GROMACS .gro file of C-alpha atoms in nm:
model
  187
    1ASN     CA    1  -0.101  -0.933  -2.172
    2LEU     CA    2  -0.274  -0.566  -2.227
    3LEU     CA    3  -0.460  -0.397  -1.852
    4GLU     CA    4  -0.874  -0.332  -1.873
    5ALA     CA    5  -0.953  -0.084  -1.698
    6GLU     CA    6  -1.326   0.102  -1.679
    7SER     CA    7  -1.214   0.376  -1.601
    8ALA     CA    8  -0.875   0.537  -1.574
    9ARG     CA    9  -0.854   0.895  -1.403
   10ILE     CA   10  -0.466   1.098  -1.319
   11SER     CA   11  -0.393   1.443  -1.193
   12ILE     CA   12  -0.062   1.531  -1.180
   13ARG     CA   13   0.093   1.834  -1.055
   14THR     CA   14   0.495   1.987  -0.962
   15TYR     CA   15   0.588   2.197  -0.793
   16SER     CA   16   0.892   2.452  -0.725
   17PRO     CA   17   1.030   2.257  -0.403
   18GLY     CA   18   1.144   2.588  -0.197
   19GLU     CA   19   1.302   2.509   0.144
   20PRO     CA   20   1.381   2.311   0.304
   21ALA     CA   21   1.239   2.103   0.043
   22HIS     CA   22   1.172   1.863   0.263
   23LEU     CA   23   0.889   2.006   0.408
   24ASN     CA   24   0.715   2.131   0.061
   25SER     CA   25   0.571   1.919  -0.128
   26THR     CA   26   0.741   1.879  -0.506
   27LEU     CA   27   0.449   1.693  -0.673
   28ASP     CA   28   0.100   1.550  -0.623
   29VAL     CA   29  -0.088   1.271  -0.756
   30ALA     CA   30  -0.461   1.176  -0.757
   31PHE     CA   31  -0.473   0.837  -0.889
   32SER     CA   32  -0.810   0.623  -1.020
   33LEU     CA   33  -0.862   0.283  -1.132
   34GLU     CA   34  -1.159   0.099  -1.159
   35GLY     CA   35  -1.231  -0.214  -1.271
   36LEU     CA   36  -0.872  -0.302  -1.325
   37VAL     CA   37  -0.855  -0.651  -1.472
   38LEU     CA   38  -0.551  -0.786  -1.484
   39PRO     CA   39  -0.365  -1.060  -1.688
   40GLU     CA   40  -0.488  -1.386  -1.535
   41ASP     CA   41  -0.178  -1.547  -1.673
   42GLU     CA   42  -0.029  -1.331  -1.257
   43ASP     CA   43  -0.240  -1.574  -1.034
   44LEU     CA   44  -0.274  -1.314  -0.808
   45PRO     CA   45  -0.440  -1.482  -0.455
   46LEU     CA   46  -0.770  -1.224  -0.462
   47GLY     CA   47  -0.778  -1.295  -0.821
   48SER     CA   48  -0.677  -1.044  -1.131
   49ARG     CA   49  -0.964  -0.792  -1.098
   50PHE     CA   50  -0.951  -0.497  -0.885
   51ASP     CA   51  -1.311  -0.284  -0.844
   52LEU     CA   52  -1.104   0.043  -0.780
   53ILE     CA   53  -0.789   0.159  -0.661
   54GLN     CA   54  -0.717   0.465  -0.537
   55GLY     CA   55  -0.594   0.728  -0.419
   56GLU     CA   56  -0.389   1.118  -0.331
   57ALA     CA   57  -0.011   1.104  -0.258
   58ALA     CA   58   0.229   1.406  -0.214
   59LEU     CA   59   0.619   1.379  -0.284
   60MET     CA   60   0.827   1.579   0.019
   61GLY     CA   61   1.105   1.686  -0.080
   62ALA     CA   62   1.270   1.705  -0.466
   63LEU     CA   63   1.457   1.468  -0.706
   64GLY     CA   64   1.704   1.540  -0.862
   65PRO     CA   65   1.817   1.461  -1.224
   66ALA     CA   66   2.062   1.223  -1.112
   67PRO     CA   67   2.056   0.862  -1.241
   68ALA     CA   68   1.808   0.669  -1.053
   69ALA     CA   69   1.961   0.525  -0.773
   70ALA     CA   70   2.200   0.763  -0.665
   71ALA     CA   71   1.835   1.043  -0.718
   72VAL     CA   72   1.644   0.856  -0.471
   73GLN     CA   73   1.927   0.876  -0.221
   74ASP     CA   74   2.025   1.257  -0.199
   75TRP     CA   75   1.566   1.245  -0.207
   76ARG     CA   76   1.643   1.022   0.157
   77ASP     CA   77   1.926   1.154   0.308
   78GLU     CA   78   1.692   1.452   0.233
   79GLY     CA   79   1.469   1.414   0.438
   80GLY     CA   80   1.206   1.318   0.139
   81THR     CA   81   0.925   1.113   0.217
   82LEU     CA   82   0.565   1.034  -0.016
   83GLU     CA   83   0.312   1.141   0.194
   84VAL     CA   84  -0.069   0.930   0.131
   85LEU     CA   85  -0.334   1.163   0.175
   86ARG     CA   86  -0.574   0.881   0.101
   87LEU     CA   87  -0.552   0.531  -0.068
   88ASN     CA   88  -0.894   0.341  -0.117
   89LEU     CA   89  -0.831  -0.013  -0.240
   90ARG     CA   90  -1.124  -0.226  -0.301
   91TRP     CA   91  -1.025  -0.597  -0.457
   92GLY     CA   92  -1.218  -0.906  -0.396
   93ASP     CA   93  -1.389  -0.905  -0.008
   94LEU     CA   94  -1.091  -0.700   0.057
   95ASP     CA   95  -1.170  -0.337   0.142
   96VAL     CA   96  -0.872  -0.081   0.234
   97GLU     CA   97  -0.937   0.289   0.337
   98GLY     CA   98  -0.548   0.415   0.511
   99LYS     CA   99  -0.353   0.777   0.482
  100GLY     CA  100   0.001   0.759   0.617
  101THR     CA  101   0.370   0.864   0.563
  102LEU     CA  102   0.637   0.615   0.323
  103ALA     CA  103   1.009   0.694   0.330
  104LEU     CA  104   1.313   0.484   0.265
  105ASP     CA  105   1.523   0.350   0.551
  106GLY     CA  106   1.870   0.314   0.509
  107GLU     CA  107   1.894   0.054   0.324
  108MET     CA  108   1.731   0.236   0.087
  109GLN     CA  109   1.364  -0.020   0.140
  110PRO     CA  110   1.065   0.149   0.215
  111MET     CA  111   0.896   0.147   0.606
  112GLY     CA  112   0.671   0.376   0.661
  113ALA     CA  113   0.305   0.318   0.813
  114LEU     CA  114  -0.008   0.403   0.729
  115THR     CA  115  -0.389   0.422   0.971
  116THR     CA  116  -0.594   0.200   0.828
  117SER     CA  117  -0.939   0.040   0.783
  118ILE     CA  118  -1.018  -0.238   0.670
  119ARG     CA  119  -1.340  -0.470   0.565
  120GLY     CA  120  -1.261  -0.854   0.433
  121PHE     CA  121  -0.931  -0.898   0.625
  122LYS     CA  122  -1.059  -1.243   0.655
  123PRO     CA  123  -1.072  -1.441   0.306
  124ALA     CA  124  -0.763  -1.197   0.277
  125LEU     CA  125  -0.567  -1.419   0.453
  126GLU     CA  126  -0.737  -1.743   0.353
  127ALA     CA  127  -0.619  -1.641   0.074
  128LEU     CA  128  -0.276  -1.590   0.089
  129ALA     CA  129  -0.248  -1.840   0.299
  130GLU     CA  130  -0.434  -2.103  -0.027
  131LYS     CA  131  -0.156  -1.937  -0.256
  132GLY     CA  132   0.127  -2.022   0.007
  133ILE     CA  133   0.219  -1.682   0.079
  134ILE     CA  134   0.125  -1.698   0.395
  135LYS     CA  135   0.174  -2.014   0.668
  136ALA     CA  136  -0.191  -2.154   0.739
  137SER     CA  137  -0.138  -2.142   1.116
  138GLN     CA  138  -0.043  -1.789   1.098
  139ALA     CA  139  -0.392  -1.656   0.922
  140THR     CA  140  -0.548  -1.882   1.166
  141THR     CA  141  -0.358  -1.604   1.440
  142ALA     CA  142  -0.418  -1.342   1.254
  143LYS     CA  143  -0.795  -1.439   1.188
  144VAL     CA  144  -0.778  -1.457   1.537
  145ILE     CA  145  -0.638  -1.190   1.661
  146LEU     CA  146  -0.749  -0.990   1.436
  147GLY     CA  147  -1.136  -1.062   1.465
  148LEU     CA  148  -1.073  -0.939   1.857
  149LEU     CA  149  -0.976  -0.624   1.713
  150ALA     CA  150  -1.251  -0.568   1.508
  151LYS     CA  151  -1.562  -0.374   1.490
  152ARG     CA  152  -1.928  -0.502   1.362
  153GLY     CA  153  -2.001  -0.158   1.159
  154THR     CA  154  -2.338  -0.020   1.070
  155ASP     CA  155  -2.276  -0.237   0.827
  156GLY     CA  156  -2.260  -0.585   0.999
  157ARG     CA  157  -1.927  -0.590   0.845
  158LYS     CA  158  -1.612  -0.618   1.109
  159THR     CA  159  -1.374  -0.353   1.042
  160LEU     CA  160  -1.022  -0.344   1.138
  161SER     CA  161  -0.891  -0.023   1.238
  162ALA     CA  162  -0.525  -0.103   1.219
  163PRO     CA  163  -0.162   0.040   1.142
  164LEU     CA  164  -0.053  -0.134   0.861
  165THR     CA  165   0.330  -0.096   0.874
  166VAL     CA  166   0.650  -0.165   0.695
  167GLN     CA  167   1.004  -0.199   0.855
  168GLU     CA  168   1.328  -0.368   0.812
  169ARG     CA  169   1.088  -0.491   0.482
  170LYS     CA  170   0.804  -0.635   0.691
  171LEU     CA  171   0.529  -0.627   0.654
  172ASN     CA  172   0.280  -0.585   0.929
  173ILE     CA  173  -0.095  -0.525   1.034
  174GLY     CA  174  -0.186  -0.401   1.418
  175PRO     CA  175   0.091  -0.632   1.581
  176ILE     CA  176   0.035  -0.954   1.343
  177HIS     CA  177   0.370  -0.994   1.113
  178LEU     CA  178   0.191  -1.082   0.807
  179LEU     CA  179   0.487  -1.112   0.546
  180ASP     CA  180   0.797  -1.029   0.434
  181LEU     CA  181   0.875  -0.805   0.141
  182PRO     CA  182   1.132  -0.843  -0.111
  183PRO     CA  183   1.375  -0.606  -0.187
  184ILE     CA  184   1.467  -0.306  -0.365
  185THR     CA  185   1.668  -0.297  -0.569
  186TRP     CA  186   1.749   0.010  -0.727
  187LYS     CA  187   1.891   0.118  -1.058
   0.00000   0.00000   0.00000
């Protein structure tokens, strides 16, 4: 099955790390995918079409030439991070903007925090519950609490400004634990 997109752009720049490497960008990436359509058989909670996936990120620290697992572990041990300078996602009713920092924990699992602005979170939570990704009671609780934290924007839509965090394979939005993430196995 092929992916389809109305437009796709990617820009990659590499740099020498400098010293100390973890304070310097070694790879800058900017990308934009508009009208991305995944195969229908993926059965995604918000549909197979992404109106926009766009971002800019900087890899801080150098990845060595060792096999992937060893190179990533060395990068982590040297203080490497991924600085998400900008992330925009429009998928169904969900509209997310964010920026922040990601890294790997002692178990080589993602951890970090993004400052986000989220619109359309209520329909997204309902869709996650309908697909069985989260419990219906969890979606109801999250909609109430996050709804109280959200502010109505000039366009009339409620916007939630809250941290999106990953720690110990748990994804949280503000004070709400949303879901447990599967482990990543590095090879």
